[in-house]
Coordinates of C-alpha atoms and ligand atoms in Angstrom, one line a residue:
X1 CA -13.4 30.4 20.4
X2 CA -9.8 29.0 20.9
X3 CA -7.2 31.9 22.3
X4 CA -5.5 30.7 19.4
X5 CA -6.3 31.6 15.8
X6 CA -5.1 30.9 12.6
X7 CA -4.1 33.5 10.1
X8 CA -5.8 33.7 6.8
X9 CA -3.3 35.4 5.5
X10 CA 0.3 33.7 6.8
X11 CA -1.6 30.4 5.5
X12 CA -3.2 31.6 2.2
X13 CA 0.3 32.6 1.6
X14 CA 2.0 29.5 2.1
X15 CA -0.4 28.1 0.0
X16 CA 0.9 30.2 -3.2
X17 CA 4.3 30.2 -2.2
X18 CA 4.5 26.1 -2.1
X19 CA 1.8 26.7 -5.6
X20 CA 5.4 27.7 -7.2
X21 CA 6.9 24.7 -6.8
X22 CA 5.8 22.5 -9.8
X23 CA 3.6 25.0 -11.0
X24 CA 2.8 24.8 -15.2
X25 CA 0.1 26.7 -17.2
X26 CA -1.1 23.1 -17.4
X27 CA -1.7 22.6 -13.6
X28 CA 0.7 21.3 -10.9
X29 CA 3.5 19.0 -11.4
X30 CA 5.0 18.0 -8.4
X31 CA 4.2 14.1 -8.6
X32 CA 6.4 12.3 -6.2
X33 CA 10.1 12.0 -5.9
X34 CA 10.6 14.9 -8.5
X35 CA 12.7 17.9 -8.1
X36 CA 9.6 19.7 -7.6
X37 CA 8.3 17.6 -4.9
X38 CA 11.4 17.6 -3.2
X39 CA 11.6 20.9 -3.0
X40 CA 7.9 21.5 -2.2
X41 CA 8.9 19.1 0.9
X42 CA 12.5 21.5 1.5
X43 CA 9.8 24.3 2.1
X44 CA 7.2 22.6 4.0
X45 CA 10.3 21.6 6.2
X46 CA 11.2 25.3 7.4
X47 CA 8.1 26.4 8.1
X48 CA 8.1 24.0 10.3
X49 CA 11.6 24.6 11.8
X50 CA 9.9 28.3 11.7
X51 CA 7.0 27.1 14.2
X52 CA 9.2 25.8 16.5
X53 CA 9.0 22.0 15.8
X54 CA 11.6 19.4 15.4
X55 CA 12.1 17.4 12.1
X56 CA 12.8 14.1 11.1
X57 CA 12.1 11.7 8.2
X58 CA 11.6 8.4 8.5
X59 CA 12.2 4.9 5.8
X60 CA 8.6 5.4 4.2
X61 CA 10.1 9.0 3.4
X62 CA 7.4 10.6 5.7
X63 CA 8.0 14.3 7.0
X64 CA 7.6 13.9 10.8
X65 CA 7.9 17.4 12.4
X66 CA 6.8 17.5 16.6
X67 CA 5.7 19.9 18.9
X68 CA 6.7 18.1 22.0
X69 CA 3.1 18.5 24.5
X70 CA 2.9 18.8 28.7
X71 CA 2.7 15.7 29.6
X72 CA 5.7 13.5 28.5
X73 CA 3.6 10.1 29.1
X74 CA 0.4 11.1 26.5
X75 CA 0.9 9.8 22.7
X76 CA 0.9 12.5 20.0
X77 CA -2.1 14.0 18.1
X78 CA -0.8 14.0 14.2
X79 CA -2.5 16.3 11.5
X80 CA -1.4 16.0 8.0
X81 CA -1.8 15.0 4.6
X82 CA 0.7 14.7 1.6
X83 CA 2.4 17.4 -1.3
X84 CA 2.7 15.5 -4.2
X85 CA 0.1 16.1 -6.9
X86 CA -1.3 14.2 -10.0
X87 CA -0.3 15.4 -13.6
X88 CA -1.8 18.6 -14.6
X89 CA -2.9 18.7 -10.6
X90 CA -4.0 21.4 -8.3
X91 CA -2.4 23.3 -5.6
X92 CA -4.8 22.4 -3.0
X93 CA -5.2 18.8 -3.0
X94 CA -2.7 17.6 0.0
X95 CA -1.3 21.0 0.5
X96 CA -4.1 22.5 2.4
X97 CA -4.0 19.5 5.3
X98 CA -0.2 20.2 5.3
X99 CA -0.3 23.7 5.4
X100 CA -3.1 24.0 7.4
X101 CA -1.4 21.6 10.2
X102 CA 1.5 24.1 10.1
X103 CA -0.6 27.1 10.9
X104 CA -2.6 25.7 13.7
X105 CA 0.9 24.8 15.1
X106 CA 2.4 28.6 14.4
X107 CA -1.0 29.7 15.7
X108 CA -0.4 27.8 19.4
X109 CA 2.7 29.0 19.3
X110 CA 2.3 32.3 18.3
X111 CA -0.5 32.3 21.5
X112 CA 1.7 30.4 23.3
X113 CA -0.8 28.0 24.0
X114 CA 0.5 24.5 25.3
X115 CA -1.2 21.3 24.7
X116 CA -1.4 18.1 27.0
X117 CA 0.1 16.0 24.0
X118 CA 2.5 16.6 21.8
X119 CA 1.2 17.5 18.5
X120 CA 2.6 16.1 14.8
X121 CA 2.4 17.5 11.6
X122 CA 2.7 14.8 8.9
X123 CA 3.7 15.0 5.0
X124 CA 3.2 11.5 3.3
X125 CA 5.4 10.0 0.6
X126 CA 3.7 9.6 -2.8
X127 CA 0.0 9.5 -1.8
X128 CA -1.3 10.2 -5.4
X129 CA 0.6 6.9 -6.7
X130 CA 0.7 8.4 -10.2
X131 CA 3.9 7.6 -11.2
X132 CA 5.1 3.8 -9.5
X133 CA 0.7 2.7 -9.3
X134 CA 1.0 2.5 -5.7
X135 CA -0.9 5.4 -3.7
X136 CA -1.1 6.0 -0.2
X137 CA 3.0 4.4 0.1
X138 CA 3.7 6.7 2.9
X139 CA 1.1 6.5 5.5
X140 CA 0.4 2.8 4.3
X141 CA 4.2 2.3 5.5
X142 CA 3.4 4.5 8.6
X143 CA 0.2 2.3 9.3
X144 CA 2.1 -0.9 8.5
X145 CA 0.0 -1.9 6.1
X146 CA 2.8 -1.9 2.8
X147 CA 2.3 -5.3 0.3
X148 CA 5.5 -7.4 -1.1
X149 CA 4.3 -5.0 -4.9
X150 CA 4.8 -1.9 -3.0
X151 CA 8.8 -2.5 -2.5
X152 CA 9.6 -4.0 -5.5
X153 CA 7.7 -1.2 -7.5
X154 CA 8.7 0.2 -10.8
X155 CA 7.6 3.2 -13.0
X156 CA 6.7 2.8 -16.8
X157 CA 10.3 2.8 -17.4
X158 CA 11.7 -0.1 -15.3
X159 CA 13.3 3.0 -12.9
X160 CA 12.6 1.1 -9.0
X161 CA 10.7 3.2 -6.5
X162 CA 13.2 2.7 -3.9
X163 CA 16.0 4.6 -6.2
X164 CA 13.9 7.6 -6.0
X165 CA 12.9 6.8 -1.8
X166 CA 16.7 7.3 -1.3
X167 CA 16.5 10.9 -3.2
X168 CA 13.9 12.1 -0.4
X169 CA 15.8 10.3 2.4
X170 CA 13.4 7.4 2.7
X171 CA 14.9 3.8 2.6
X172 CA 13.4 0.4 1.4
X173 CA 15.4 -1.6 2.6
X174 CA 14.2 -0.2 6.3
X175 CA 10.8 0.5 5.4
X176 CA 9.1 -1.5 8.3
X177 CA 10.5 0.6 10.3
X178 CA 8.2 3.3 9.6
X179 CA 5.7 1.5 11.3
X180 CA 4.0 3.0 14.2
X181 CA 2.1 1.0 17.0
X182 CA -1.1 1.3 17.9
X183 CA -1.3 3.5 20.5
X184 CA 1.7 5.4 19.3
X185 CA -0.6 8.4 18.3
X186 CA -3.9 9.5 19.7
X187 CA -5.6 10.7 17.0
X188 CA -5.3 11.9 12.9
X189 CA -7.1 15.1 12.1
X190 CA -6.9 15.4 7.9
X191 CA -8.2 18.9 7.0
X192 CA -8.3 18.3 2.9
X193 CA -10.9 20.3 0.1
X194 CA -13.6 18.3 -1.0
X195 CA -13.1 17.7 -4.4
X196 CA -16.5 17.1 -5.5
X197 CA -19.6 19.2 -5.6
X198 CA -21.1 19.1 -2.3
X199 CA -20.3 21.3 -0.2
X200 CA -19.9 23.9 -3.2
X201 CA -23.8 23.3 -3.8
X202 CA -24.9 23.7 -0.4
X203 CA -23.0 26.7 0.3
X204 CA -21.7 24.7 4.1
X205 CA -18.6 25.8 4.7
X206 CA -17.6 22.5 6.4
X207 CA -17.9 18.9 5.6
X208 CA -17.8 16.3 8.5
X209 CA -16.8 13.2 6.4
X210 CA -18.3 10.1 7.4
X211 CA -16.4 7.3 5.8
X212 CA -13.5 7.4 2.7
X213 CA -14.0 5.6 0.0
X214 CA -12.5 1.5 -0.8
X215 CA -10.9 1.9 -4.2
X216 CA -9.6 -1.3 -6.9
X217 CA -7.4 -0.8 -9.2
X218 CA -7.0 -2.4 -12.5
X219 CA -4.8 -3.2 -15.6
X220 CA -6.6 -4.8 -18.8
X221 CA -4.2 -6.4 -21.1
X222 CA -6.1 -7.1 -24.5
X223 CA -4.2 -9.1 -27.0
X224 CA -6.2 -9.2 -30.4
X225 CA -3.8 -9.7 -34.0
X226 CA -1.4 -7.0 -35.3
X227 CA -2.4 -6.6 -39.0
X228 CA -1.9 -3.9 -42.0
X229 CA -4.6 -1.3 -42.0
X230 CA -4.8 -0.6 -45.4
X231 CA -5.5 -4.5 -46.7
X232 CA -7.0 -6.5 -43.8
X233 CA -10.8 -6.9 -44.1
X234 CA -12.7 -5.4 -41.7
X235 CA -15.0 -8.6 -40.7
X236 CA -11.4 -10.6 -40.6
X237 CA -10.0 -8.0 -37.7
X238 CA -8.7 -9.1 -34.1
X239 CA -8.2 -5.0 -32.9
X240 CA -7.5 -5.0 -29.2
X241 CA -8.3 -1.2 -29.5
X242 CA -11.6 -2.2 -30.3
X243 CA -12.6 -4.3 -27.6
X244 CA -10.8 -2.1 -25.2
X245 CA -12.9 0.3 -26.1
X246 CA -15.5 -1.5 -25.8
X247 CA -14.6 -2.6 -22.4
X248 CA -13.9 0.9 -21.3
X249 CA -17.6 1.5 -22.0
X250 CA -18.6 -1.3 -20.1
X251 CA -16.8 0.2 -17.4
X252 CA -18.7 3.2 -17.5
X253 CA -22.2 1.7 -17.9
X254 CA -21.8 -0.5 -14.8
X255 CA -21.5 2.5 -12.4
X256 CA -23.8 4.5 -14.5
X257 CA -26.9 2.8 -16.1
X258 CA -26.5 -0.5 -13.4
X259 CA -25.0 1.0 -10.6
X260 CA -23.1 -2.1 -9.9
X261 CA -20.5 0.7 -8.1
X262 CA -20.9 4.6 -6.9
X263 CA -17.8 5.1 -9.9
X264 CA -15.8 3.4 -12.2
X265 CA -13.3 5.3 -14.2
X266 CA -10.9 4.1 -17.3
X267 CA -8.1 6.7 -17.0
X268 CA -5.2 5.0 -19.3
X269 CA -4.6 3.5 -22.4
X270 CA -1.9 2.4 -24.7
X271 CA -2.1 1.0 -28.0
X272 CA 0.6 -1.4 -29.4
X273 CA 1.9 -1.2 -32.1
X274 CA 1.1 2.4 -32.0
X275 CA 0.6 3.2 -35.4
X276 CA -2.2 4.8 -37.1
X277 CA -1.6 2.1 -40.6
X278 CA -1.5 -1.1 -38.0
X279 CA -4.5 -3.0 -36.1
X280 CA -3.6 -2.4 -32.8
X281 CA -2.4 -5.9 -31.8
X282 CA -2.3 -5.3 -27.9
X283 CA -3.8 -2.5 -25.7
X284 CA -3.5 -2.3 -21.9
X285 CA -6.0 -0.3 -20.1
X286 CA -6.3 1.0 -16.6
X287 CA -9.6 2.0 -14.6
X288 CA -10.9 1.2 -11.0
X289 CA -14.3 1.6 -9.3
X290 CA -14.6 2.8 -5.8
X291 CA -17.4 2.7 -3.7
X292 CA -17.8 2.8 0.4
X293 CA -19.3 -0.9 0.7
X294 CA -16.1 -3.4 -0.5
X295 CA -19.4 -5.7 -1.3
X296 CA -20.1 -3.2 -4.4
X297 CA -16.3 -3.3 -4.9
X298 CA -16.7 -7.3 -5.2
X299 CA -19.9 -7.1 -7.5
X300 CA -17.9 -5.0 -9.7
X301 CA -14.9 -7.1 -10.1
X302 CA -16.9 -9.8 -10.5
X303 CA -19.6 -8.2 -13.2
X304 CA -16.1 -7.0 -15.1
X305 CA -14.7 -10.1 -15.3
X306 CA -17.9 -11.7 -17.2
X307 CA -18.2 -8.7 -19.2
X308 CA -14.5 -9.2 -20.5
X309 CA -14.8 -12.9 -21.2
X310 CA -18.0 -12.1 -23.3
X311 CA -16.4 -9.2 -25.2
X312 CA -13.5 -11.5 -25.4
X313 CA -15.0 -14.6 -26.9
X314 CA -17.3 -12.1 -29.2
X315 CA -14.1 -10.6 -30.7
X316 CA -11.6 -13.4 -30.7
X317 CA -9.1 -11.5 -28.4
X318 CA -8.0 -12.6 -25.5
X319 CA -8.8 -10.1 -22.3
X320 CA -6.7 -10.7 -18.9
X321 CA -8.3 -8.7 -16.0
X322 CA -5.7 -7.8 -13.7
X323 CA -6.3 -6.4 -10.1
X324 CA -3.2 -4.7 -8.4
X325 CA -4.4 -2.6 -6.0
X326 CA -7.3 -3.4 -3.3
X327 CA -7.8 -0.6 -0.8
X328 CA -10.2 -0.6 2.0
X329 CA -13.0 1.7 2.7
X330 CA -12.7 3.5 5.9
X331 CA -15.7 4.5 7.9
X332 CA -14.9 7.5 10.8
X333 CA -16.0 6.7 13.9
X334 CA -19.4 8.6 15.2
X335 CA -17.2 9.6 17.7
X336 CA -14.9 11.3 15.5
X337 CA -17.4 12.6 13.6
X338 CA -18.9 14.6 16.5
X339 CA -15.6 15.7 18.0
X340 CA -15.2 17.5 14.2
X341 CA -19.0 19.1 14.2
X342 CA -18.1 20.0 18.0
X343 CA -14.8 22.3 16.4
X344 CA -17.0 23.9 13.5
X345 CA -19.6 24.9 16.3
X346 CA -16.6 26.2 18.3
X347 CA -15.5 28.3 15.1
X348 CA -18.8 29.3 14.5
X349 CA -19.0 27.4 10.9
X350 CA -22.3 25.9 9.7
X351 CA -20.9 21.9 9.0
X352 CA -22.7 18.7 6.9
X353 CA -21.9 15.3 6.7
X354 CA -20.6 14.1 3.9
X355 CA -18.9 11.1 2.2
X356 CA -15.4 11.0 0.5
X357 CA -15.2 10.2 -2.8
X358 CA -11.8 10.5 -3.1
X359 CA -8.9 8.8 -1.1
X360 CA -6.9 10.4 1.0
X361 CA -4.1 9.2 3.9
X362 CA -6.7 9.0 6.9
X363 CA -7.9 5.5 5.3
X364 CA -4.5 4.4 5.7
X365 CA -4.0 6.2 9.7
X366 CA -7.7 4.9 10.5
X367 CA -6.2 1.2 10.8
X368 CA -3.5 2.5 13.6
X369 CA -5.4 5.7 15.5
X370 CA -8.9 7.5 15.3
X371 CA -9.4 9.2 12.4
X372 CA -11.2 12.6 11.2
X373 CA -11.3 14.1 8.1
X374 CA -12.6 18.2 7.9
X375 CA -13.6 19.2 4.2
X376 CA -14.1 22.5 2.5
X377 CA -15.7 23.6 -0.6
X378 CA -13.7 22.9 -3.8
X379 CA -15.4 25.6 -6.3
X380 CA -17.4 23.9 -9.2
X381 CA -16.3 20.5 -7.4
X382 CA -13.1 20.5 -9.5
X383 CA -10.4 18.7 -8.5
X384 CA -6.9 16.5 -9.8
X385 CA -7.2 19.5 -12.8
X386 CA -5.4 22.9 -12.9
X387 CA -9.3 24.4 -12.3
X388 CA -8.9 22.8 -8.8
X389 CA -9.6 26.4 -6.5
X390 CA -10.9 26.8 -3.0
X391 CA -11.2 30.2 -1.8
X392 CA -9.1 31.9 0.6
X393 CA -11.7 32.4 3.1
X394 CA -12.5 28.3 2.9
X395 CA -9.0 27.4 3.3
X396 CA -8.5 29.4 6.6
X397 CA -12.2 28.2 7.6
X398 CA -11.0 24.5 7.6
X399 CA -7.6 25.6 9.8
X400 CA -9.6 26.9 12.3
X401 CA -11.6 24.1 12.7
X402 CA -8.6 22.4 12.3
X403 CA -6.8 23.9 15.2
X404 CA -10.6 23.5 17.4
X405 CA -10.0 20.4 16.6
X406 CA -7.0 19.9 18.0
X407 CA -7.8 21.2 21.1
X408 CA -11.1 19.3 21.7
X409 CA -8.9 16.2 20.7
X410 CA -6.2 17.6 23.6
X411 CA -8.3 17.8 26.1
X412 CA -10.1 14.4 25.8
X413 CA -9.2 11.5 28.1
Ligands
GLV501 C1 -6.3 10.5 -4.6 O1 -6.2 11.7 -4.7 C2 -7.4 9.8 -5.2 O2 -8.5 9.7 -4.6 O3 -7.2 9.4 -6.4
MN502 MN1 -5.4 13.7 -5.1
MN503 MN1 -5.4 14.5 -1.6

């Protein structure tokens, strides 16, 4: 064991304290650049001033708080994640790697143990994407990976992203700049809950994860003929809602029944007109597939696109298949992996490998630094829901593995 430990209790009540901020009986609402986010952020922001680190936040909007190491020559080791939640969210998702990296830092301190390198905690802008359809925009700035869509982004309003950068301090029009080198950081450690059924079945207390899942993102714009409900025969129709739907199906079926992908998911959907006495003459749809080989990925976009054209030219609409967001898989290193089964041994945790299903900002980090990613149980596997619970006693079992982490990562050459 590390002369360090974390505190169950100091972190499981950071945890419910930040919970307040965007809470609703409906689930979490602190998406991005809201009042809720930026004060979840304000908070995040003096606990670290409370464990002795210096803030800053760069273009991308990042939180960059530093614990300045012995040796002023040795890059820093970052641990983080991001705040902002979905709609209807949970207060783990994000919060836990943040949290937890603010704990293992009090912890050191606390113990005043002092590492070789200086040690960062990170919170990312806007990694759920939920509101401007572009995830990861913080440590995809940080890892200097951002596209021309990602700056000239706007919500389903027209309102630009940037306008609501400036509100957290971030700034487009200097968002290169967030950019770090490689060899500007030694490592990533992302402590995050699972978010799908694994670990909860197994009854491991730590996941090892192995790779993060490649994710495209789609809109379907499906333009049939407006006409009146009440008088248009139903063999003379053109509904877009129709063949949405029955692309939405297709969807389904090709990660399902023909495997094409491990998931595809249609998650939006509006109907114009609107109005229950009209055909719908337009619908737009969103979904995405994800899988860890981009060759499924491709096989998917490609199986789609037939699938539209033949639903297309079956229903006399016309189906345009657009793809605006193409993210990477990211394997983790072997060696990575065995540095983070190396810290659940040292915190005498049982630990499993296992895949990430869901995204998270080490995929974006993996491109500049080695990455790890710890995992603990999500109960039921719910997640991006207001069920979304891991249990007090998981939470402080991933910071201590956390903070083992950190020290094997310290002490390596
Ligand atoms: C991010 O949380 C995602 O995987 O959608
Ligand atoms: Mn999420
Ligand atoms: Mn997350």
């Amino acid at each position: 064991m590390a002369e360090a430990a974390v505190s169950s209790r100091r972190l499981n009540q950071t945890l419910e304290e930040l919970g307040r901020f965007g809470y609703s009986p409906d689930g979490m609402q602190r998406l991005a650049f809201t009042p809720a986010d930026v004060a979840g952020r304000d908070y995040a922001m003096s606990l670290m001033r409370r464990a002795g680190m210096g803030v800053r936040i760069d273009p991308g909007g990042n939180i960059i708080a530093r614990r300045e190491g012995s040796d002023p020559n040795l890059p820093a080791i970052a641990m983080g994640s991001h705040l902002d939640t979905v709609p209807n969210g949970g207060k783990y998702d994000g919060s836990l790697g943040v949290m937890g990296g603010i704990e293992v830092v009090q912890a050191l301190s606390d113990a005043n143990v002092s590492l070789r390198h200086p040690v960062e905690v990170l919170v990312f802008t806007n990694e759920e994407g939920t509101r401007f359809h572009r995830w990861l925009f913080g440590s995809r700035a940080m890892a200097g990976t951002l596209e021309p869509g990602d700056l000239t982004a706007v919500d389903d309003e027209g309102v630009l992203m940037s306008s609501r950068l400036a509100d957290i301090q971030g700034n487009m029009d200097r968002v290169q700049r967030a950019g770090r080198q490689p060899g500007e950081l030694a490592a990533y450690l992302e402590l995050h809950i699972e978010q799908g059924p694994t670990l909860h079945q197994s009854g491991v207390p730590i996941g090892v994860v192995t790779g993060i899942t490649g994710r495209w993102v789609y809109e379907a714009d499906i333009v049939g003929v407006p006409n009146h409900a009440g008088t248009t025969p139903m063999s003379g129709r053109h509904d877009a809602l129709v063949s949405a739907s029955r692309l939405v199906l297709e969807v389904q079926r090709m990660a399902s029944e023909l495997e094409v992908c491990r998931v595809g998911t249609a998650g939006t959907i509006q109907a114009y007109p609107g109005a229950v006495n009209v055909v719908p003459g337009q619908v737009k749809v969103g979904f995405e597939f994800r899988d860890l080989e981009m060759a499924c990925l491709a096989a998917a976009d490609a199986e789609i696109r037939s699938v539209a054209a033949r639903i297309a030219a079956r229903d006399g609409v016309a189906i345009d298949i657009n793809r605006f967001e193409s993210t990477q898989s990211a394997p983790i290193s072997s060696g990575m992996q065995e540095l983070v089964a190396a810290a659940s041994e040292r915190a005498g945790l049982a630990h499993q490998r296992v895949p990430s299903g869901a995204g998270h900002d080490a995929q974006s980090m993996a491109g500049i630094t080695d990455a790890a990613m710890i995992f603990v149980p999500s109960v039921d596997g719910v997640s991006h829901s207001p069920g979304e619970y891991s249990t007090p006693e998981a939470c402080a079992n991933g910071a201590q593995v956390l903070l083992e982490l950190l020290l094997l990562a310290d002490r390596r050459g």
